[in-house]
PDB file of C-alpha atoms in Angstrom:
ATOM      1  CA  MET A  11     171.143 121.920  94.124  1.00  0.00           C
ATOM      2  CA  TRP A  12     168.276 119.200  93.274  1.00  0.00           C
ATOM      3  CA  ARG A  13     169.896 116.432  94.829  1.00  0.00           C
ATOM      4  CA  PRO A  14     170.780 117.704  98.088  1.00  0.00           C
ATOM      5  CA  LEU A  15     167.173 119.482  98.162  1.00  0.00           C
ATOM      6  CA  LEU A  16     165.425 116.176  97.936  1.00  0.00           C
ATOM      7  CA  VAL A  17     167.690 114.353 100.445  1.00  0.00           C
ATOM      8  CA  VAL A  18     167.295 117.133 102.953  1.00  0.00           C
ATOM      9  CA  TRP A  19     163.433 117.634 102.346  1.00  0.00           C
ATOM     10  CA  SER A  20     162.790 113.874 102.954  1.00  0.00           C
ATOM     11  CA  LEU A  21     165.026 113.631 105.909  1.00  0.00           C
ATOM     12  CA  LEU A  22     163.421 116.487 107.843  1.00  0.00           C
ATOM     13  CA  SER A  23     160.129 115.767 106.671  1.00  0.00           C
ATOM     14  CA  ALA A  24     160.473 112.352 108.221  1.00  0.00           C
ATOM     15  CA  LEU A  25     161.586 113.858 111.170  1.00  0.00           C
ATOM     16  CA  CYS A  26     158.670 116.118 111.578  1.00  0.00           C
ATOM     17  CA  ALA A  27     156.313 113.413 110.951  1.00  0.00           C
ATOM     18  CA  CYS A  28     157.863 111.375 113.759  1.00  0.00           C
ATOM     19  CA  TRP A  29     157.153 114.489 115.975  1.00  0.00           C
ATOM     20  CA  ALA A  30     153.714 114.575 114.499  1.00  0.00           C
ATOM     21  CA  LEU A  31     152.756 111.112 115.115  1.00  0.00           C
ATOM     22  CA  ALA A  32     154.283 110.955 118.774  1.00  0.00           C
ATOM     23  CA  THR A  33     152.920 114.268 120.152  1.00  0.00           C
ATOM     24  CA  PRO A  34     149.497 113.867 121.645  1.00  0.00           C
ATOM     25  CA  ILE A  35     146.614 115.975 120.042  1.00  0.00           C
ATOM     26  CA  SER A  36     146.571 119.596 121.340  1.00  0.00           C
ATOM     27  CA  ALA A  37     150.131 119.130 123.322  1.00  0.00           C
ATOM     28  CA  SER A  38     151.966 121.537 120.956  1.00  0.00           C
ATOM     29  CA  PRO A  39     151.553 125.423 121.706  1.00  0.00           C
ATOM     30  CA  ASP A  40     148.200 126.908 120.692  1.00  0.00           C
ATOM     31  CA  GLU A  41     147.524 123.868 118.500  1.00  0.00           C
ATOM     32  CA  PRO A  42     143.759 123.831 119.238  1.00  0.00           C
ATOM     33  CA  ALA A  43     143.305 127.471 118.099  1.00  0.00           C
ATOM     34  CA  HIS A  44     145.194 126.517 114.809  1.00  0.00           C
ATOM     35  CA  VAL A  45     143.545 123.301 114.283  1.00  0.00           C
ATOM     36  CA  VAL A  46     140.162 124.854 114.346  1.00  0.00           C
ATOM     37  CA  ARG A  47     141.340 127.787 112.073  1.00  0.00           C
ATOM     38  CA  ALA A  48     142.873 125.447 109.471  1.00  0.00           C
ATOM     39  CA  ALA A  49     139.730 123.303 109.251  1.00  0.00           C
ATOM     40  CA  SER A  50     137.376 126.271 108.986  1.00  0.00           C
ATOM     41  CA  VAL A  51     139.388 127.916 106.043  1.00  0.00           C
ATOM     42  CA  ALA A  52     139.525 124.494 104.365  1.00  0.00           C
ATOM     43  CA  ARG A  53     135.741 124.618 104.501  1.00  0.00           C
ATOM     44  CA  GLY A  54     135.511 128.509 103.253  1.00  0.00           C
ATOM     45  CA  GLU A  55     134.901 130.200 106.419  1.00  0.00           C
ATOM     46  CA  TRP A  56     137.843 132.491 106.532  1.00  0.00           C
ATOM     47  CA  VAL A  57     137.236 134.846 109.404  1.00  0.00           C
ATOM     48  CA  GLY A  58     134.011 133.658 111.540  1.00  0.00           C
ATOM     49  CA  THR A  59     132.025 135.627 113.866  1.00  0.00           C
ATOM     50  CA  PRO A  60     133.957 137.390 116.794  1.00  0.00           C
ATOM     51  CA  SER A  61     133.074 136.436 120.250  1.00  0.00           C
ATOM     52  CA  PRO A  62     134.929 137.097 123.619  1.00  0.00           C
ATOM     53  CA  GLU A  63     136.583 133.528 123.200  1.00  0.00           C
ATOM     54  CA  GLY A  64     137.663 134.295 119.795  1.00  0.00           C
ATOM     55  CA  HIS A  65     136.328 133.947 116.439  1.00  0.00           C
ATOM     56  CA  LEU A  66     133.341 131.472 116.317  1.00  0.00           C
ATOM     57  CA  VAL A  67     133.796 128.974 113.258  1.00  0.00           C
ATOM     58  CA  THR A  68     131.981 125.783 112.166  1.00  0.00           C
ATOM     59  CA  VAL A  69     133.959 122.561 112.102  1.00  0.00           C
ATOM     60  CA  PRO A  70     133.898 118.977 112.538  1.00  0.00           C
ATOM     61  CA  GLY A  71     133.076 117.600 115.928  1.00  0.00           C
ATOM     62  CA  TYR A  72     136.585 115.887 116.494  1.00  0.00           C
ATOM     63  CA  ILE A  73     138.238 119.251 115.335  1.00  0.00           C
ATOM     64  CA  ALA A  74     136.030 121.215 117.925  1.00  0.00           C
ATOM     65  CA  ARG A  75     137.043 118.800 120.673  1.00  0.00           C
ATOM     66  CA  THR A  76     140.752 119.623 120.600  1.00  0.00           C
ATOM     67  CA  GLN A  77     139.708 122.732 122.547  1.00  0.00           C
ATOM     68  CA  GLN A  78     138.883 120.254 125.399  1.00  0.00           C
ATOM     69  CA  LEU A  79     142.023 117.981 125.199  1.00  0.00           C
ATOM     70  CA  THR A  80     144.245 120.224 127.400  1.00  0.00           C
ATOM     71  CA  CYS A  81     143.921 118.587 130.969  1.00  0.00           C
ATOM     72  CA  PHE A  82     147.699 118.198 130.925  1.00  0.00           C
ATOM     73  CA  ALA A  83     148.643 121.597 130.051  1.00  0.00           C
ATOM     74  CA  PHE A  84     150.648 123.177 132.599  1.00  0.00           C
ATOM     75  CA  HIS A  85     150.445 120.257 134.760  1.00  0.00           C
ATOM     76  CA  TYR A  86     153.880 118.468 134.474  1.00  0.00           C
ATOM     77  CA  GLU A  87     152.846 115.511 136.964  1.00  0.00           C
ATOM     78  CA  ARG A  88     149.715 114.424 134.320  1.00  0.00           C
ATOM     79  CA  THR A  89     150.216 112.466 131.354  1.00  0.00           C
ATOM     80  CA  ALA A  90     148.015 112.747 128.257  1.00  0.00           C
ATOM     81  CA  ASP A  91     145.819 109.885 129.244  1.00  0.00           C
ATOM     82  CA  CYS A  92     143.831 112.348 131.370  1.00  0.00           C
ATOM     83  CA  VAL A  93     141.855 113.191 128.099  1.00  0.00           C
ATOM     84  CA  THR A  94     140.163 109.723 128.254  1.00  0.00           C
ATOM     85  CA  ALA A  95     140.346 108.863 131.988  1.00  0.00           C
ATOM     86  CA  GLY A  96     139.797 110.984 135.277  1.00  0.00           C
ATOM     87  CA  PRO A  97     137.865 114.008 136.111  1.00  0.00           C
ATOM     88  CA  ASP A  98     138.980 116.123 133.198  1.00  0.00           C
ATOM     89  CA  ALA A  99     138.278 113.531 130.520  1.00  0.00           C
ATOM     90  CA  ALA A 100     136.707 115.030 127.444  1.00  0.00           C
ATOM     91  CA  PRO A 101     134.123 112.584 125.831  1.00  0.00           C
ATOM     92  CA  ALA A 102     134.456 111.642 122.280  1.00  0.00           C
ATOM     93  CA  PRO A 103     131.915 113.033 120.310  1.00  0.00           C
ATOM     94  CA  SER A 104     128.842 110.534 119.096  1.00  0.00           C
ATOM     95  CA  ASP A 105     129.441 111.937 115.552  1.00  0.00           C
ATOM     96  CA  PRO A 106     132.917 113.091 115.019  1.00  0.00           C
ATOM     97  CA  ALA A 107     132.150 114.703 111.682  1.00  0.00           C
ATOM     98  CA  ALA A 108     128.792 116.561 112.643  1.00  0.00           C
ATOM     99  CA  PRO A 109     129.134 120.396 112.321  1.00  0.00           C
ATOM    100  CA  THR A 110     130.264 121.966 115.580  1.00  0.00           C
ATOM    101  CA  THR A 111     130.650 125.478 116.635  1.00  0.00           C
ATOM    102  CA  ALA A 112     134.118 126.032 118.213  1.00  0.00           C
ATOM    103  CA  PRO A 113     136.215 129.342 119.030  1.00  0.00           C
ATOM    104  CA  THR A 114     139.737 129.908 117.726  1.00  0.00           C
ATOM    105  CA  THR A 115     141.893 132.849 118.799  1.00  0.00           C
ATOM    106  CA  ALA A 116     143.741 132.559 115.471  1.00  0.00           C
ATOM    107  CA  GLY A 117     140.658 133.839 113.578  1.00  0.00           C
ATOM    108  CA  LEU A 118     142.439 137.008 112.234  1.00  0.00           C
ATOM    109  CA  TYR A 119     145.611 135.096 111.221  1.00  0.00           C
ATOM    110  CA  ASN A 120     146.486 135.207 107.533  1.00  0.00           C
ATOM    111  CA  PRO A 121     144.671 132.282 105.939  1.00  0.00           C
ATOM    112  CA  LEU A 122     147.873 131.259 103.427  1.00  0.00           C
ATOM    113  CA  TYR A 123     149.272 128.734 105.800  1.00  0.00           C
ATOM    114  CA  TYR A 124     145.989 127.324 106.643  1.00  0.00           C
ATOM    115  CA  VAL A 125     144.672 126.814 103.259  1.00  0.00           C
ATOM    116  CA  VAL A 126     147.876 124.776 102.675  1.00  0.00           C
ATOM    117  CA  VAL A 127     147.552 122.549 105.678  1.00  0.00           C
ATOM    118  CA  GLY A 128     144.002 122.386 106.307  1.00  0.00           C
ATOM    119  CA  TRP A 129     142.692 120.303 103.368  1.00  0.00           C
ATOM    120  CA  PRO A 130     143.434 116.877 105.104  1.00  0.00           C
ATOM    121  CA  SER A 131     140.544 117.478 107.426  1.00  0.00           C
ATOM    122  CA  LEU A 132     138.394 117.243 104.371  1.00  0.00           C
ATOM    123  CA  LEU A 133     139.390 113.745 103.622  1.00  0.00           C
ATOM    124  CA  PHE A 134     139.511 112.264 107.281  1.00  0.00           C
ATOM    125  CA  HIS A 135     136.613 112.273 109.738  1.00  0.00           C
ATOM    126  CA  ASP A 136     138.420 111.579 113.018  1.00  0.00           C
ATOM    127  CA  ASP A 137     141.782 112.196 114.794  1.00  0.00           C
ATOM    128  CA  ALA A 138     143.514 110.923 111.664  1.00  0.00           C
ATOM    129  CA  GLY A 139     142.747 114.448 110.023  1.00  0.00           C
ATOM    130  CA  ILE A 140     144.480 116.182 112.789  1.00  0.00           C
ATOM    131  CA  TYR A 141     147.523 113.960 112.327  1.00  0.00           C
ATOM    132  CA  ALA A 142     147.493 114.346 108.522  1.00  0.00           C
ATOM    133  CA  MET A 143     147.516 118.245 108.884  1.00  0.00           C
ATOM    134  CA  ARG A 144     150.555 118.037 111.143  1.00  0.00           C
ATOM    135  CA  VAL A 145     152.390 115.688 108.703  1.00  0.00           C
ATOM    136  CA  VAL A 146     151.550 118.442 105.757  1.00  0.00           C
ATOM    137  CA  SER A 147     152.737 121.038 107.745  1.00  0.00           C
ATOM    138  CA  GLY A 148     155.912 119.458 108.521  1.00  0.00           C
ATOM    139  CA  ILE A 149     156.571 118.562 104.873  1.00  0.00           C
ATOM    140  CA  LEU A 150     156.146 122.412 104.088  1.00  0.00           C
ATOM    141  CA  ALA A 151     158.204 123.546 106.812  1.00  0.00           C
ATOM    142  CA  SER A 152     160.987 121.097 105.706  1.00  0.00           C
ATOM    143  CA  LEU A 153     160.581 122.230 101.989  1.00  0.00           C
ATOM    144  CA  PHE A 154     161.580 125.665 102.919  1.00  0.00           C
ATOM    145  CA  ALA A 155     164.469 124.409 105.212  1.00  0.00           C
ATOM    146  CA  ALA A 156     165.541 122.121 102.454  1.00  0.00           C
ATOM    147  CA  LEU A 157     165.622 125.092  99.774  1.00  0.00           C
ATOM    148  CA  GLY A 158     167.777 127.136 102.226  1.00  0.00           C
ATOM    149  CA  PHE A 159     170.352 123.948 102.603  1.00  0.00           C
ATOM    150  CA  ALA A 160     170.326 123.525  98.892  1.00  0.00           C
ATOM    151  CA  VAL A 161     171.188 127.077  98.030  1.00  0.00           C
ATOM    152  CA  LEU A 162     174.027 126.971 100.647  1.00  0.00           C
ATOM    153  CA  TRP A 163     175.471 123.940  99.440  1.00  0.00           C
ATOM    154  CA  THR A 164     176.024 126.021  95.994  1.00  0.00           C
ATOM    155  CA  LEU A 165     178.638 128.274  97.600  1.00  0.00           C
ATOM    156  CA  PRO A 166     182.326 127.676  96.996  1.00  0.00           C
ATOM    157  CA  ARG A 167     183.086 127.804 100.591  1.00  0.00           C
ATOM    158  CA  ARG A 168     180.261 126.257 102.399  1.00  0.00           C
ATOM    159  CA  ALA A 169     181.450 124.491 105.512  1.00  0.00           C
ATOM    160  CA  LEU A 170     180.688 127.199 107.890  1.00  0.00           C
ATOM    161  CA  THR A 171     177.332 128.177 106.440  1.00  0.00           C
ATOM    162  CA  LEU A 172     176.190 124.553 106.376  1.00  0.00           C
ATOM    163  CA  LEU A 173     177.312 124.370 109.983  1.00  0.00           C
ATOM    164  CA  GLY A 174     175.231 127.384 110.946  1.00  0.00           C
ATOM    165  CA  PHE A 175     172.134 125.710 108.925  1.00  0.00           C
ATOM    166  CA  ALA A 176     172.660 122.533 111.147  1.00  0.00           C
ATOM    167  CA  LEU A 177     172.424 124.365 114.248  1.00  0.00           C
ATOM    168  CA  ALA A 178     169.243 126.160 113.039  1.00  0.00           C
ATOM    169  CA  MET A 179     167.710 122.622 112.956  1.00  0.00           C
ATOM    170  CA  THR A 180     166.795 122.262 116.633  1.00  0.00           C
ATOM    171  CA  PRO A 181     164.598 119.955 117.988  1.00  0.00           C
ATOM    172  CA  ALA A 182     162.206 122.561 118.875  1.00  0.00           C
ATOM    173  CA  LEU A 183     161.961 123.544 115.460  1.00  0.00           C
ATOM    174  CA  LEU A 184     161.303 119.842 114.351  1.00  0.00           C
ATOM    175  CA  PHE A 185     158.758 119.755 117.042  1.00  0.00           C
ATOM    176  CA  LEU A 186     156.863 122.737 116.029  1.00  0.00           C
ATOM    177  CA  GLY A 187     157.178 121.601 112.382  1.00  0.00           C
ATOM    178  CA  GLY A 188     155.299 118.431 113.352  1.00  0.00           C
ATOM    179  CA  SER A 189     152.350 120.663 114.653  1.00  0.00           C
ATOM    180  CA  VAL A 190     149.800 122.512 113.311  1.00  0.00           C
ATOM    181  CA  ASN A 191     151.373 125.806 113.854  1.00  0.00           C
ATOM    182  CA  PRO A 192     152.506 128.712 111.345  1.00  0.00           C
ATOM    183  CA  THR A 193     155.484 129.163 113.696  1.00  0.00           C
ATOM    184  CA  ALA A 194     157.755 126.516 111.964  1.00  0.00           C
ATOM    185  CA  VAL A 195     156.812 127.419 108.447  1.00  0.00           C
ATOM    186  CA  GLU A 196     157.545 131.219 109.360  1.00  0.00           C
ATOM    187  CA  ALA A 197     161.021 130.339 110.605  1.00  0.00           C
ATOM    188  CA  THR A 198     162.142 128.001 107.836  1.00  0.00           C
ATOM    189  CA  ALA A 199     160.835 130.260 105.216  1.00  0.00           C
ATOM    190  CA  THR A 200     162.725 133.099 106.618  1.00  0.00           C
ATOM    191  CA  LEU A 201     165.864 130.876 107.031  1.00  0.00           C
ATOM    192  CA  SER A 202     165.570 130.082 103.142  1.00  0.00           C
ATOM    193  CA  LEU A 203     165.121 133.772 102.261  1.00  0.00           C
ATOM    194  CA  PHE A 204     168.204 134.741 104.466  1.00  0.00           C
ATOM    195  CA  ALA A 205     170.373 131.727 102.965  1.00  0.00           C
ATOM    196  CA  ALA A 206     169.334 132.855  99.310  1.00  0.00           C
ATOM    197  CA  MET A 207     170.213 136.611 100.047  1.00  0.00           C
ATOM    198  CA  LEU A 208     173.552 135.537 101.763  1.00  0.00           C
ATOM    199  CA  ALA A 209     174.258 133.194  98.646  1.00  0.00           C
ATOM    200  CA  VAL A 210     173.584 136.381  96.272  1.00  0.00           C
ATOM    201  CA  VAL A 211     175.990 138.570  98.454  1.00  0.00           C
ATOM    202  CA  LEU A 212     178.812 135.907  98.907  1.00  0.00           C
ATOM    203  CA  ASP A 213     178.762 134.317  95.496  1.00  0.00           C
ATOM    204  CA  PRO A 214     177.192 136.512  92.912  1.00  0.00           C
ATOM    205  CA  ARG A 215     177.598 134.688  89.956  1.00  0.00           C
ATOM    206  CA  PRO A 216     175.139 135.649  87.255  1.00  0.00           C
ATOM    207  CA  GLU A 217     174.270 132.096  86.122  1.00  0.00           C
ATOM    208  CA  ARG A 218     172.998 131.361  89.548  1.00  0.00           C
ATOM    209  CA  LEU A 219     171.201 134.516  90.391  1.00  0.00           C
ATOM    210  CA  ALA A 220     167.709 133.487  88.802  1.00  0.00           C
ATOM    211  CA  VAL A 221     167.384 130.587  90.943  1.00  0.00           C
ATOM    212  CA  ARG A 222     168.358 132.478  93.937  1.00  0.00           C
ATOM    213  CA  ALA A 223     166.104 135.378  93.223  1.00  0.00           C
ATOM    214  CA  ALA A 224     163.366 132.612  93.002  1.00  0.00           C
ATOM    215  CA  VAL A 225     164.104 131.116  96.290  1.00  0.00           C
ATOM    216  CA  VAL A 226     164.031 134.753  97.710  1.00  0.00           C
ATOM    217  CA  ALA A 227     160.689 135.591  96.211  1.00  0.00           C
ATOM    218  CA  VAL A 228     158.790 132.340  96.985  1.00  0.00           C
ATOM    219  CA  SER A 229     160.091 132.042 100.455  1.00  0.00           C
ATOM    220  CA  GLY A 230     159.596 135.679 101.265  1.00  0.00           C
ATOM    221  CA  ALA A 231     156.189 135.542  99.802  1.00  0.00           C
ATOM    222  CA  PHE A 232     155.228 132.556 102.441  1.00  0.00           C
ATOM    223  CA  ALA A 233     157.052 133.946 105.353  1.00  0.00           C
ATOM    224  CA  VAL A 234     155.541 137.382 105.216  1.00  0.00           C
ATOM    225  CA  ASN A 235     152.226 136.090 105.225  1.00  0.00           C
ATOM    226  CA  ALA A 236     152.903 133.330 108.115  1.00  0.00           C
ATOM    227  CA  ARG A 237     152.027 135.768 111.214  1.00  0.00           C
ATOM    228  CA  GLY A 238     151.575 139.267 112.304  1.00  0.00           C
ATOM    229  CA  LEU A 239     155.331 139.856 113.126  1.00  0.00           C
ATOM    230  CA  SER A 240     156.547 138.105 109.999  1.00  0.00           C
ATOM    231  CA  PRO A 241     157.382 141.061 107.797  1.00  0.00           C
ATOM    232  CA  LEU A 242     159.671 142.452 110.548  1.00  0.00           C
ATOM    233  CA  TRP A 243     161.751 138.950 110.381  1.00  0.00           C
ATOM    234  CA  VAL A 244     161.638 139.175 106.447  1.00  0.00           C
ATOM    235  CA  LEU A 245     163.053 142.524 106.631  1.00  0.00           C
ATOM    236  CA  LEU A 246     165.671 141.583 108.729  1.00  0.00           C
ATOM    237  CA  ALA A 247     166.619 138.649 106.730  1.00  0.00           C
ATOM    238  CA  ILE A 248     166.932 140.597 103.788  1.00  0.00           C
ATOM    239  CA  ALA A 249     168.830 143.388 105.266  1.00  0.00           C
ATOM    240  CA  ALA A 250     171.269 141.583 107.371  1.00  0.00           C
ATOM    241  CA  PRO A 251     173.271 140.001 104.234  1.00  0.00           C
ATOM    242  CA  LEU A 252     173.465 143.550 102.467  1.00  0.00           C
ATOM    243  CA  ILE A 253     174.548 145.117 105.784  1.00  0.00           C
ATOM    244  CA  LEU A 254     177.127 142.547 106.605  1.00  0.00           C
ATOM    245  CA  ALA A 255     178.392 142.214 103.032  1.00  0.00           C
ATOM    246  CA  PRO A 256     182.356 143.136 102.569  1.00  0.00           C
ATOM    247  CA  LEU A 257     182.936 146.212 100.776  1.00  0.00           C
ATOM    248  CA  PRO A 258     184.404 145.909  97.101  1.00  0.00           C
TER     249      PRO A 258
END
């Protein structure tokens, strides 16, 4: 299963990276809150100070500025150029790396995802850090999707299941994978868990059980810690193959 794993991982990572580089900063759902959260967690600030606007944390100025780059949000007639020109333009900070206080509505989200994707903000001191975090998030989401594909590839009759996997790889999923947002990782990790459980039910060969159990454990551990509702989707992903399994 390692060759299909690497091939699909590379292809999906490249597609997510294309979305990451093509999407204007702050143009994906709730991205400013997740960018601030990731940068603060990478710097050891796990919660911050509660406030009416969200949890206040200290991040570099270019990270805090993402909260102001939303002049095109809910305005279909505007382009992303409005962030640098026009009445709603957000001036660039004089020192992009200067510590700045910023709110995040994701302050109580599980830190696991943010630990993994936030570290590029420590290496870059301008918008390149945000794009790098997006690429890392896409690579992580693509890894779990590729794990699910590789498990399904080992099934004796795999055509229908692989078709279902292909239908699950929607443009919206790749778009979210190319942004700083735990939703894509939650979706692909849950998909990987479901694929491994389905493989155990449909093809219970003992020699393949250890690898599939490892995929269930790793994917489940990451999926259940992605967001607040994640445990529900993980429970459904485990239960559905068992409920639908054919009777002996």
